[in-house]
Coordinates of C-alpha atoms and ligand atoms in Angstrom, one line a residue:
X901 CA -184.2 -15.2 -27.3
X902 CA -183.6 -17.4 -24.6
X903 CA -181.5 -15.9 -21.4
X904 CA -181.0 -16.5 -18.0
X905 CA -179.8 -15.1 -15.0
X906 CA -177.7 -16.4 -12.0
X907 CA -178.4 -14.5 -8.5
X908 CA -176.3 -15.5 -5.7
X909 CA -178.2 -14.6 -2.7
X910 CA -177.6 -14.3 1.0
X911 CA -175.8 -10.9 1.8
X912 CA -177.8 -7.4 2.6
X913 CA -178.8 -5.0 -0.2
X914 CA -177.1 -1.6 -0.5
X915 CA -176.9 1.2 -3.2
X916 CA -179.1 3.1 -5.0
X917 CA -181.6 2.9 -8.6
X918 CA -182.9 5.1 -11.2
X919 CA -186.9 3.9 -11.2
X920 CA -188.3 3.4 -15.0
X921 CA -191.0 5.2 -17.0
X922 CA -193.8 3.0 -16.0
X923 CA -194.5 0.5 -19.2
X924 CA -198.4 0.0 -18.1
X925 CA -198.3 3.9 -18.6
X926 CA -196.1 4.2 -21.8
X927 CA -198.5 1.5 -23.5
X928 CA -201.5 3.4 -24.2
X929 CA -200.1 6.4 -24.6
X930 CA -198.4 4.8 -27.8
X931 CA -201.7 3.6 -29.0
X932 CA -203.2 7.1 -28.6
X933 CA -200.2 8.4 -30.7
X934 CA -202.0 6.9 -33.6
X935 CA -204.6 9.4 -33.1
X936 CA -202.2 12.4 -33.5
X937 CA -199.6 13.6 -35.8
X938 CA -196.4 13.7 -34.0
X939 CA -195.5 13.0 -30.1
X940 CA -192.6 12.6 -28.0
X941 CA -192.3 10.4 -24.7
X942 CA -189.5 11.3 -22.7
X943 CA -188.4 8.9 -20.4
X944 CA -189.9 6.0 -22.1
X945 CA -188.3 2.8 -21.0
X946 CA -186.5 0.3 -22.9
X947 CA -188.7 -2.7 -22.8
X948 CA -189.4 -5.4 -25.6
X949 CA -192.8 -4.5 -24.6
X950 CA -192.8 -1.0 -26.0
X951 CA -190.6 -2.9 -28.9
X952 CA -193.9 -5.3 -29.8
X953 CA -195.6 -1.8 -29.7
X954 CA -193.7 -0.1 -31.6
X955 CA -193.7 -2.8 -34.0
X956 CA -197.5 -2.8 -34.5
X957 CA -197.4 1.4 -34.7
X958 CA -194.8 0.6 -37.6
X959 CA -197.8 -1.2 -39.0
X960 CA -200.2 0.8 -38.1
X961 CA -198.6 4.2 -40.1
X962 CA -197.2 5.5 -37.6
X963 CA -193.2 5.8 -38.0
X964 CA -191.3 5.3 -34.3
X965 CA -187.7 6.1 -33.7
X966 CA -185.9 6.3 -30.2
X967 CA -182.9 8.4 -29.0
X968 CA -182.1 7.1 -25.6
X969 CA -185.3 7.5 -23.5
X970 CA -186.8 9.7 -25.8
X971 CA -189.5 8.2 -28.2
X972 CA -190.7 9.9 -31.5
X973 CA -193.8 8.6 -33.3
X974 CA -195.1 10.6 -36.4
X975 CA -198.3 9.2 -38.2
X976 CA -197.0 9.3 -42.2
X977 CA -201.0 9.1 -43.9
X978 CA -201.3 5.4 -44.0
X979 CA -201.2 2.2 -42.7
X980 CA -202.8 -1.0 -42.5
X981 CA -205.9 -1.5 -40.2
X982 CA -204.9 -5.4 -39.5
X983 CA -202.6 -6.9 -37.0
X984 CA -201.0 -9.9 -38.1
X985 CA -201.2 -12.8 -35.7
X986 CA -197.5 -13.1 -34.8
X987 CA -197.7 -9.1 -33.5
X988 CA -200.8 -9.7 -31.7
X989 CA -199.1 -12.5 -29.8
X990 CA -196.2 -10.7 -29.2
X991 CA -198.1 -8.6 -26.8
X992 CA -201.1 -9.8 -25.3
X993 CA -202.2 -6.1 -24.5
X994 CA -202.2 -5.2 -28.1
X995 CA -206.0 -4.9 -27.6
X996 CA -205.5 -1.6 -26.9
X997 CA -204.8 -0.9 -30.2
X998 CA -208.2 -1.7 -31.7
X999 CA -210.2 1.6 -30.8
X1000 CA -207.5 3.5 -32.5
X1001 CA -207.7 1.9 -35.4
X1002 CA -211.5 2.1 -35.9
X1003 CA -211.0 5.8 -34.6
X1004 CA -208.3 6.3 -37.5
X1005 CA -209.3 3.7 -40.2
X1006 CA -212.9 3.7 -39.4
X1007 CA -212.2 -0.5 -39.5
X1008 CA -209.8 -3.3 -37.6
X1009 CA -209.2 -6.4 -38.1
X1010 CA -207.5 -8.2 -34.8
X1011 CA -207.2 -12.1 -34.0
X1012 CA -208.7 -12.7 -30.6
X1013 CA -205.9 -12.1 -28.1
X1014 CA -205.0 -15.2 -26.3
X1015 CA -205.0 -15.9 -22.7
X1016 CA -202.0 -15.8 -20.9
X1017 CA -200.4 -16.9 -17.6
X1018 CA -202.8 -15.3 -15.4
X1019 CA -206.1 -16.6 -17.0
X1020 CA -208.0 -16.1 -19.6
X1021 CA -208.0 -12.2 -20.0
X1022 CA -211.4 -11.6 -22.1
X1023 CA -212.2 -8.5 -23.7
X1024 CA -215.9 -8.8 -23.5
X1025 CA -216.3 -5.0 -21.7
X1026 CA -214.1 -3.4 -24.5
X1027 CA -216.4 -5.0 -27.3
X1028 CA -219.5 -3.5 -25.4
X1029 CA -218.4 -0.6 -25.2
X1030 CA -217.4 -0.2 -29.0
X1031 CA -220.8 -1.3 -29.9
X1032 CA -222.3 1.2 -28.0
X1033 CA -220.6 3.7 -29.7
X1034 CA -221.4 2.1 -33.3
X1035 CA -219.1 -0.2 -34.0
X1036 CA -220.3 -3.1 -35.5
X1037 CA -218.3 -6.3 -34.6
X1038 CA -217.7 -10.2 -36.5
X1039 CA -215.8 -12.8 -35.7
X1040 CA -214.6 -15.5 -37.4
X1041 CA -212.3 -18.0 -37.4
X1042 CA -210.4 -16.7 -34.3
X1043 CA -210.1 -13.2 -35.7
X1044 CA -212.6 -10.2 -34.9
X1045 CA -213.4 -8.1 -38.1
X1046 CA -214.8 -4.9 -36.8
X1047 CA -216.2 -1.5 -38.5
X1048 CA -217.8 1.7 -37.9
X1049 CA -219.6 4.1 -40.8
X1050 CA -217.8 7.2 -40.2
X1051 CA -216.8 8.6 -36.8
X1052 CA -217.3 6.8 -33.8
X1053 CA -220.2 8.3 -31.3
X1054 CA -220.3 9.2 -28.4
X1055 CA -222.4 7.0 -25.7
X1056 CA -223.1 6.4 -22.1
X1057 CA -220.7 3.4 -20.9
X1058 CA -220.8 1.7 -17.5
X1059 CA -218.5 -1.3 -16.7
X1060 CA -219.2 -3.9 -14.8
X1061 CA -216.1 -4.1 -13.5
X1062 CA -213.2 -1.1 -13.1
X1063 CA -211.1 -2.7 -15.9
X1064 CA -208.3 -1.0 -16.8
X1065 CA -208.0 -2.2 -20.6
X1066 CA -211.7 -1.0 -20.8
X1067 CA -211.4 2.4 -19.7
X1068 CA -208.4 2.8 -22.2
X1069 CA -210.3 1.5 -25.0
X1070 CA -213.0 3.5 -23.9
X1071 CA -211.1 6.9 -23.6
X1072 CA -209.3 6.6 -27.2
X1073 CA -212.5 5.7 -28.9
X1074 CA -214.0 8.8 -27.2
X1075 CA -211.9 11.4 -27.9
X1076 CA -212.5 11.7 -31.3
X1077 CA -215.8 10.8 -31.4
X1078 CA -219.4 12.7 -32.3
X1079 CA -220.6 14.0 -29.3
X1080 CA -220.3 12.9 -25.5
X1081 CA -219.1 9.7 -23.9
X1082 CA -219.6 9.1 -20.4
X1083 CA -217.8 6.5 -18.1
X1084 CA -219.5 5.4 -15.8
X1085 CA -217.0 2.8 -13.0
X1086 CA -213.8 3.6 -14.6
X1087 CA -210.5 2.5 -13.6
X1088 CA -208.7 4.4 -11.4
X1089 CA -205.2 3.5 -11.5
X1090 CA -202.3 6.0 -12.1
X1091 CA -201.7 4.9 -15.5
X1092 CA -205.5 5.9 -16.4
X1093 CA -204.5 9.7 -15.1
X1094 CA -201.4 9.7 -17.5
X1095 CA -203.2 8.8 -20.3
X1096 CA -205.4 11.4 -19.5
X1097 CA -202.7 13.6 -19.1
X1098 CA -201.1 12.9 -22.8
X1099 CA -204.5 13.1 -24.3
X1100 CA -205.5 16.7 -22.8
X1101 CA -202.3 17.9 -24.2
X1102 CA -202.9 16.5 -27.4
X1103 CA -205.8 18.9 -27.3
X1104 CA -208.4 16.7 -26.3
X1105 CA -211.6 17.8 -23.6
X1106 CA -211.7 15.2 -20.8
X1107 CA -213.3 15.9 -17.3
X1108 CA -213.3 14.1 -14.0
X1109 CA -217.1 14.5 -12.5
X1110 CA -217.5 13.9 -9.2
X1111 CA -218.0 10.0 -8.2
X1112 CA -215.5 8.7 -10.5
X1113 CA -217.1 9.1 -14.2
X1114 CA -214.9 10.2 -16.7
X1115 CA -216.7 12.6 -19.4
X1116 CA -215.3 13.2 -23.0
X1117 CA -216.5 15.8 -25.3
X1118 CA -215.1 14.1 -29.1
X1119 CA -213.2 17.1 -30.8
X1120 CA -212.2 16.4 -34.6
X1121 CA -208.3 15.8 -34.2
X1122 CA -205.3 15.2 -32.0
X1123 CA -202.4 17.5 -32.5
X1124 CA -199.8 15.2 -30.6
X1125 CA -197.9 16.7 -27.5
X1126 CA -193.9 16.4 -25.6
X1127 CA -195.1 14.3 -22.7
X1128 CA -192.8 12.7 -19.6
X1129 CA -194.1 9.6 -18.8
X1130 CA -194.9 8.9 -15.1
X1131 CA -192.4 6.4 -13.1
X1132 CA -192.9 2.9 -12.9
X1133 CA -194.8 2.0 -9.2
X1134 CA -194.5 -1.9 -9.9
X1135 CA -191.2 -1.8 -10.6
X1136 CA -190.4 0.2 -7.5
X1137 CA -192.7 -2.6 -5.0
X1138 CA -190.5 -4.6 -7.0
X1139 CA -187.4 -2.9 -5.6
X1140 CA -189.1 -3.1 -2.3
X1141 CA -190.1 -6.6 -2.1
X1142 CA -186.2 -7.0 -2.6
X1143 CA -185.1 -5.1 0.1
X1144 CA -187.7 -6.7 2.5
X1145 CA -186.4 -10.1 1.3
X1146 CA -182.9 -9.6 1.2
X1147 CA -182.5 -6.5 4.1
X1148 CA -180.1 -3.5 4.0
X1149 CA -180.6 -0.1 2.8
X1150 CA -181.2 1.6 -0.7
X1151 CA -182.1 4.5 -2.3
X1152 CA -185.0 4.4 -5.3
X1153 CA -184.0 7.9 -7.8
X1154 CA -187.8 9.2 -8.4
X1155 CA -188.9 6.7 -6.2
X1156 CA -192.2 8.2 -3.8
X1157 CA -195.1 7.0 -1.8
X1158 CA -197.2 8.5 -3.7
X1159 CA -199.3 5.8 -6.3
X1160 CA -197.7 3.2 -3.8
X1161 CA -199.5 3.7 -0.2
X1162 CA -201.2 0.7 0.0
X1163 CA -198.0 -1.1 -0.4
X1164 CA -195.6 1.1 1.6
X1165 CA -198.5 0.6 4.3
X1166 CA -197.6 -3.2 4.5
X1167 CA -194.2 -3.1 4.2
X1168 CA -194.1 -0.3 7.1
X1169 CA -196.0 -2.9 9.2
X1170 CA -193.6 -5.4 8.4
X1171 CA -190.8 -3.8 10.1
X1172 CA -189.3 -1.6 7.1
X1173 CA -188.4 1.7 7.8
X1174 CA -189.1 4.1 4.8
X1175 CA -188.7 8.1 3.9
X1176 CA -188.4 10.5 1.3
X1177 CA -185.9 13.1 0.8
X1178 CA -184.8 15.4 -2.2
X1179 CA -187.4 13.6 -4.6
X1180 CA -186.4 10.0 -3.9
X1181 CA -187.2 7.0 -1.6
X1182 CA -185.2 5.8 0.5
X1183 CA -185.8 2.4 2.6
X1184 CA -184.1 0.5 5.3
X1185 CA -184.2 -3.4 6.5
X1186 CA -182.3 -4.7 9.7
X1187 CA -183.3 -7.9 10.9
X1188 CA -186.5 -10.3 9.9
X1189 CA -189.9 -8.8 9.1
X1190 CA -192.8 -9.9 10.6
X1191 CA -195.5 -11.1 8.8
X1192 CA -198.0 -8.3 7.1
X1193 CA -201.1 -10.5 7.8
X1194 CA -203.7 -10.3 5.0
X1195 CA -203.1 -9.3 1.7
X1196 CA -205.7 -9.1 -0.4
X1197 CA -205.3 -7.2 -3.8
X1198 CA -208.1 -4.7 -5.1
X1199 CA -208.4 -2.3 -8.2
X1200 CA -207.0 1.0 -6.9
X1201 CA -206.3 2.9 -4.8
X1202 CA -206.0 -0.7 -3.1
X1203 CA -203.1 -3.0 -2.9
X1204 CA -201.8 -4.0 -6.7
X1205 CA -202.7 -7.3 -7.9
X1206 CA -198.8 -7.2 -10.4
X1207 CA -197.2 -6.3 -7.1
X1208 CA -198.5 -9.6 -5.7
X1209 CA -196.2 -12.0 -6.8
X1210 CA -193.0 -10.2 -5.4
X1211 CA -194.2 -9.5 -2.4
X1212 CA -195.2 -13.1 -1.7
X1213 CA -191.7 -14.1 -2.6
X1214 CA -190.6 -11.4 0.6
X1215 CA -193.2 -12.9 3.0
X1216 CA -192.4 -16.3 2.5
X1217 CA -189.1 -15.2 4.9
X1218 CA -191.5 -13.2 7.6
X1219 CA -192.0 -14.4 10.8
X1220 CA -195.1 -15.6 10.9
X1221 CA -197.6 -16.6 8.3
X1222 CA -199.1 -14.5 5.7
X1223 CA -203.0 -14.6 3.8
X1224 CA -203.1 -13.8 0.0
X1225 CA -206.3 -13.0 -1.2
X1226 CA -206.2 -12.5 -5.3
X1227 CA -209.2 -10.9 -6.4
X1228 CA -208.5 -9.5 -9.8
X1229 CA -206.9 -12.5 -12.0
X1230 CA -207.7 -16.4 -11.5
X1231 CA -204.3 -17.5 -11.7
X1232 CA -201.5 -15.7 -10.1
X1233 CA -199.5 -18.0 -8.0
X1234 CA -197.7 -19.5 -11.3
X1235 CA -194.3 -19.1 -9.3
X1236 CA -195.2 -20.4 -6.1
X1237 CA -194.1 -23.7 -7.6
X1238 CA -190.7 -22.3 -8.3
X1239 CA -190.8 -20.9 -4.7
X1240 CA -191.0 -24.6 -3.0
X1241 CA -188.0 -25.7 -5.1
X1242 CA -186.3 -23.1 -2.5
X1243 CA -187.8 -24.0 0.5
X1244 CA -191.0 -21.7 0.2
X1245 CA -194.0 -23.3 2.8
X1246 CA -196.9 -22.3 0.3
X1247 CA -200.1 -23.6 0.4
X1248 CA -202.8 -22.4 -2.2
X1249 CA -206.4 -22.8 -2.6
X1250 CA -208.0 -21.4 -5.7
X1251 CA -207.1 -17.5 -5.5
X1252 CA -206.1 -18.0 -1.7
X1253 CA -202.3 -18.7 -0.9
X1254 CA -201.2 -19.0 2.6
X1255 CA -197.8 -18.6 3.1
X1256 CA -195.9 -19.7 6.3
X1257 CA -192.7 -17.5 6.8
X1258 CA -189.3 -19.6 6.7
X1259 CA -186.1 -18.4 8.4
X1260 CA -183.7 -19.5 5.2
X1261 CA -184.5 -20.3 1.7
X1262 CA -181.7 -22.0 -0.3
X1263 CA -180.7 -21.2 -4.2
X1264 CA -182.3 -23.6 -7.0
X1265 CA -182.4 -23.8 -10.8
X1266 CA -185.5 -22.2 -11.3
X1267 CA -187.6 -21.3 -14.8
X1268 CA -189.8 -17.9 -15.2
X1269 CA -194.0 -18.5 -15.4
X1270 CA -194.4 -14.7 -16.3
X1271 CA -193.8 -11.0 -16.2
X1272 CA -194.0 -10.7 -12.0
X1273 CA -193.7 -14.2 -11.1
X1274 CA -190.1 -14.2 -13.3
X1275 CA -189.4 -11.1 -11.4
X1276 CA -190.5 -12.5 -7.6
X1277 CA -188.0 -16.0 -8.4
X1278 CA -185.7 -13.2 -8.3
X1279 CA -186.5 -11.6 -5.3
X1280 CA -186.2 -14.9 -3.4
X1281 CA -182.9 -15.9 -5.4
X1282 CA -181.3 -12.4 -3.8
X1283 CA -182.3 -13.3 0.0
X1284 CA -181.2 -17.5 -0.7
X1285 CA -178.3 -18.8 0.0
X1286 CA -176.3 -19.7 -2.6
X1287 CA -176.7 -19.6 -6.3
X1288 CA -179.6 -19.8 -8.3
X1289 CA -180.1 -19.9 -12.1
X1290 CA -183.2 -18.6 -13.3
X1291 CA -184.5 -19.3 -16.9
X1292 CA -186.8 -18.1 -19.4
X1293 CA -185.9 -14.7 -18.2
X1294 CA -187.8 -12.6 -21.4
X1295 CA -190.8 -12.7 -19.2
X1296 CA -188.8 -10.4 -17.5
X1297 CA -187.2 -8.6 -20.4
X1298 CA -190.8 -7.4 -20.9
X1299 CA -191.8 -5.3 -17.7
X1300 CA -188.3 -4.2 -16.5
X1301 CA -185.7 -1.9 -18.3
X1302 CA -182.0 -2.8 -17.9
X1303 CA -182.6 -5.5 -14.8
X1304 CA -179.5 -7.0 -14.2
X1305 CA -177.5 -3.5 -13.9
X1306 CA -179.9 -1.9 -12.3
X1307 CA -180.4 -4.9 -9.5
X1308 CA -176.3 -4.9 -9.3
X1309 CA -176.8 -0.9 -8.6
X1310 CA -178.6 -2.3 -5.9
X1311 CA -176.4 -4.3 -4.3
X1312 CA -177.7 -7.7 -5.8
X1313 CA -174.9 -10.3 -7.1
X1314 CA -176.8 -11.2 -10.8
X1315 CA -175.1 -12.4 -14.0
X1316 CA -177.3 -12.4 -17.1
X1317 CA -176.5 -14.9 -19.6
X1318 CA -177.6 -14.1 -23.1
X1319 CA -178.8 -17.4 -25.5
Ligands
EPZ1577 C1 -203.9 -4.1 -16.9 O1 -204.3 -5.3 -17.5 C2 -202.3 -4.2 -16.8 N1 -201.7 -4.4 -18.1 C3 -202.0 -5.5 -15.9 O2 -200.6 -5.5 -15.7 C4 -202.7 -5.3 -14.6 O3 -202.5 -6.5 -13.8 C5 -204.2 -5.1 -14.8 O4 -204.4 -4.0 -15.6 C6 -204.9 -4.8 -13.4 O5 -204.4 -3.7 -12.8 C7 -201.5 -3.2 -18.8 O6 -201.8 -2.1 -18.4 C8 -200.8 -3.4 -20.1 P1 -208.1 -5.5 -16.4 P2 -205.8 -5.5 -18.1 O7 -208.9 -5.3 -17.7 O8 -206.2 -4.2 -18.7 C9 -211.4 -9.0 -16.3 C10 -198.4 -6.4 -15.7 O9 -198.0 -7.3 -14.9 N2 -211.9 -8.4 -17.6 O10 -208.2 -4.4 -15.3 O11 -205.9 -6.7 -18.9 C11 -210.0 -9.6 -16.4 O12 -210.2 -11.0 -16.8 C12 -199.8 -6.6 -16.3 O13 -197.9 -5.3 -16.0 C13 -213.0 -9.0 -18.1 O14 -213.7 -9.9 -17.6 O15 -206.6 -5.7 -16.7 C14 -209.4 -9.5 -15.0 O16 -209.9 -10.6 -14.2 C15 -200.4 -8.0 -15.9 N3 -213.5 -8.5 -19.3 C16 -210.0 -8.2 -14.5 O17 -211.1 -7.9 -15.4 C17 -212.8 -7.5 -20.0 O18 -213.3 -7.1 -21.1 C18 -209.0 -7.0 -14.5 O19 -208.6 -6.9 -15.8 C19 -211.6 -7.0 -19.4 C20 -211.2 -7.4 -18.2

C-alpha cells in the first residue's frame, strides 16, 4: 500500500492530541498473550504493526479480535510453531515471538530476521540466552530451527549490552520456566516495566532486586489478565519535536514528563516552555530555539535513540549548531538526506551528525527511509515553507495511529493520499 502525504508548512502549531498506547509496549505484551488463555489490551493502538502481530498470533493459535481500542486474544489449543517468511518480514521485531513459542510448543521454527534501515539488528544475546536455559538451536538455510525437551529452565543470564529485545525474550522464556532465572544488565526502558506489569497480572512472580536484575521464579501457567497499555513516549517527542520546529502552543491528552525527562530537559533548554495540568502536557513555542548543544542518545533513563531522528529535524532550525552522538544503532541518519533537499546544513560522520541551525527551510518532494526518519520529514515539512509531498508514508503507518487527523488536531495542514 503505497500513500503519501502533503504538509504545507510555515504557520504556528495550535490545538490539542489524544497520545497513543505506546506500540514498543503493546508488542510484547501480545507475544506474552500466547502464554496465557485469554487477555484484553485496552487502549491498544491501531497500527499495521500490531496488524503484522496480530497476524503471526493468528498463526500462532491464538484468535485476536479488536473493538475500537480494545484487543481480545484467546489461545484456541493449537497452532503452528513456524513463521512463514513473508510474516517474519512483515515485522522485523517478530523475534519476540520465538521464546513464546518454545515456551508453548516446546519448538520454533523462525527465518533469521533481516536487517533493516538502522543496521543490521542481530539477535545473537537472545540465542544465548535461550541456550542457557536449554534450548537447543540450528540453522540452516537462513532459517533457525530451534527446540527444547520439555519446559524451558531457569538460568542465570547477563547481557552484554541492556538490549531491550533481549530482556523480552528473556522474561517470556522465564516465566514459565523450571526454576529461577536471573537477569543480570537488563533493559530499563518503560516498555520493559509494562511488560512486567501484564505478566504479574497474568499471575506470574517477577522481582526487581536491587542494582537492576530482574529475578523470575517460573510458575506452571499464565491465566491472562485486562491490562491498559501505557501511552506512547515516542510519539509524544514526536509531538514535541513538532512544536519546537513549527512553534505555537498545544495540548498532549495523557501526555506527561514522566518516561520523557531526558527529552523535556533539552527541549526546556531550547527555549520551550512546558507544564502539566489535569493529567495532560501542555507546551508552548514563541520565537526560534536555541540550539540544545549535545545530544547523545543512551539506553534509559538517557535520551531515546527513536526520538533522534525528529528531534534533529527541529534543531536543524535552532540558532546555533547542534552535536548528535548515536550510540545505540549504526545507521540512523537515513533522513538527513531528505533533510538537505529542504535546506537542512547536515554534516555526518559515522554515528556523529553535526547539524548547523538554519533560519528557513523550504518544502520538497521528499520519500520516507523508516519508521522515525518518515516521521521527522514530517516535522520539517510542518515548519517549511510551502508544500511538501512526502512518500512511502507506511513506514509511518507502522509506529503512529491515525497520523494525519491527529497532526491536523494539532494545527498541522497535512493531506494523506491513499495508493
Ligand atoms: C527496541 O528494538 C525497539 N523496538 C526500538 O524501537 C528501539 O530503538 C530499541 O529497542 C532501543 O530502544 C521495539 O521495541 C519493537 P535493542 P530492539 O535490542 O529490541 C544490539 C522504533 O523506532 N543488539 O535494545 O531491536 C542492536 O544491534 C524501534 O520503535 C545486539 O548486538 O533494540 C542495537 O545496536 C526502532 N544483539 C542495540 O543492541 C542482540 O541480540 C540495541 O538494540 C540484540 C541487540
Amino acid at each position: 500500500m503505497q500513500g503519501r502525504y502533503i504538509v504545507t508548512g510555515g504557520h504556528p502549531l495550535a490545538g490539542e492530541v489524544m497520545l497513543q498506547g505506546a506500540k514498543n509496549a503493546v508488542l510484547p505484551i501480545l507475544a506474552a498473550s500466547l502464554l496465557c488463555r485469554r487477555c484484553q489490551l485496552l487502549g491498544c493502538p491501531d497500527l499495521t504493526d500490531v496488524d503484522s502481530a496480530c497476524h503471526i498470533l493468528e498463526y500462532l493459535g491464538c484468535r485476536t479480535r479488536r473493538e475500537g481500542d480494545v484487543l481480545t486474544t484467546e489461545f484456541n489449543g493449537s497452532g503452528k510453531s513456524e513463521i512463514p517468511a513473508p510474516l517474519m518480514e512483515e515485522m522485523r521485531s517478530s523475534i519476540i515471538f520465538l521464546s513464546v513459542m518454545i515456551a508453548r510448543y516446546h519448538q520454533a521454527v523462525i527465518s533469521m530476521p533481516g536487517g533493516c534501515q538502522l543496521g543490521p539488528r542481530p539477535i545473537d544475546y537472545h540465542l544465548a540466552a535461550l541456550e542457557k536455559m536449554g534450548v537447543q538451536v540450528r540453522r540452516d538455510q537462513g532459517k533457525l530451527y530451534c527446540r527444547c525437551e520439555g519446559r524451558l529452565t531457569g538460568a542465570q543470564i547477563a547481557l552484554p549490552f541492556p538490549s531491550v529485545g533481549a530482556t523480552e525474550t528473556v522474561l517470556l522464556a522465564a516465566v514459565t520456566a523450571r526454576g529461577e532465572t536471573v537477569l543480570t544488565n537488563a533493559a530499563r526502558e518503560p516498555e520493559i516495566a509494562d511488560l512486567i506489569g501484564f505478566l504479574r497480572r497474568c499471575g506470574a512472580k517477577i522481582r526487581l532486586c536491587a542494582g537492576g536484575d530482574i529475578a523470575v521464579e517460573g510458575v506452571d501457567r499464565l491465566e491472562g489478565c485486562i491490562y491498559p497499555v501505557m501511552a506512547d513516549r515516542i510519539v509524544l517527542s514526536t509531538y514535541l519535536s513538532l512544536l519546537a520546529a513549527a512553534g505555537g502552543e498545544i495540548c498532549i491528552r495523557r501526555g506527561s514528563r514522566e518516561h520523557n525527562k531526558a527529552f523535556c530537559h533539552l527541549c526546556e533548554t531550547m527555549g520551550m516552555r512546558l507544564w502539566e495540568s489535569g493529567g495532560d502536557l501542555y507546551a508552548r513555542v514563541a520565537g526560534r530555539l536555541k540550539s540544545p548543544g549535545k545530544v547523545r542518545t543512551m539506553p534509559y533513563p538517557g535520551f531515546p535513540t527513536d526520538s533522534q531522528p525528529m528531534f534533529l529535524a527541529a534543531c536543524t532550525l535552532a540558532e546555533g549548531t547542534s552535536v548528535f552522538t548515536e550510540t545505540i544503532f549504526e545507521n540512523r541518519f537515513g533522513a538527513a538526506y531528505e533533510l538537505g533537499k529542504m535546506g537542512a546544513r547536515i554534516n555526518i560522520a559515522d554515528r556523529i551528525a553535526i547539524v548547523e541551525g538554519v533560519p528557513a527551510l523550504t518544502a520538497a518532494r521528499l520519500r520516507c527511509p523508516d519508521l522515525r526518519g518518515g516521521a521527522s520529514l514530517v516535522v520539517a515539512a510542518a515548519a517549511a515553507e510551502g508544500s511538501s509531498t512526502i512518500e512511502e508514508i507506511h513506514h509511518i503507518l507502522r509506529g503512529y495511529e491515525n497520523f494525519a487527523p491527529n497532526l491536523r488536531g494539532l494545527g498541522v495542514d497535512i493531506i494523506e493520499e491513499r495508493g
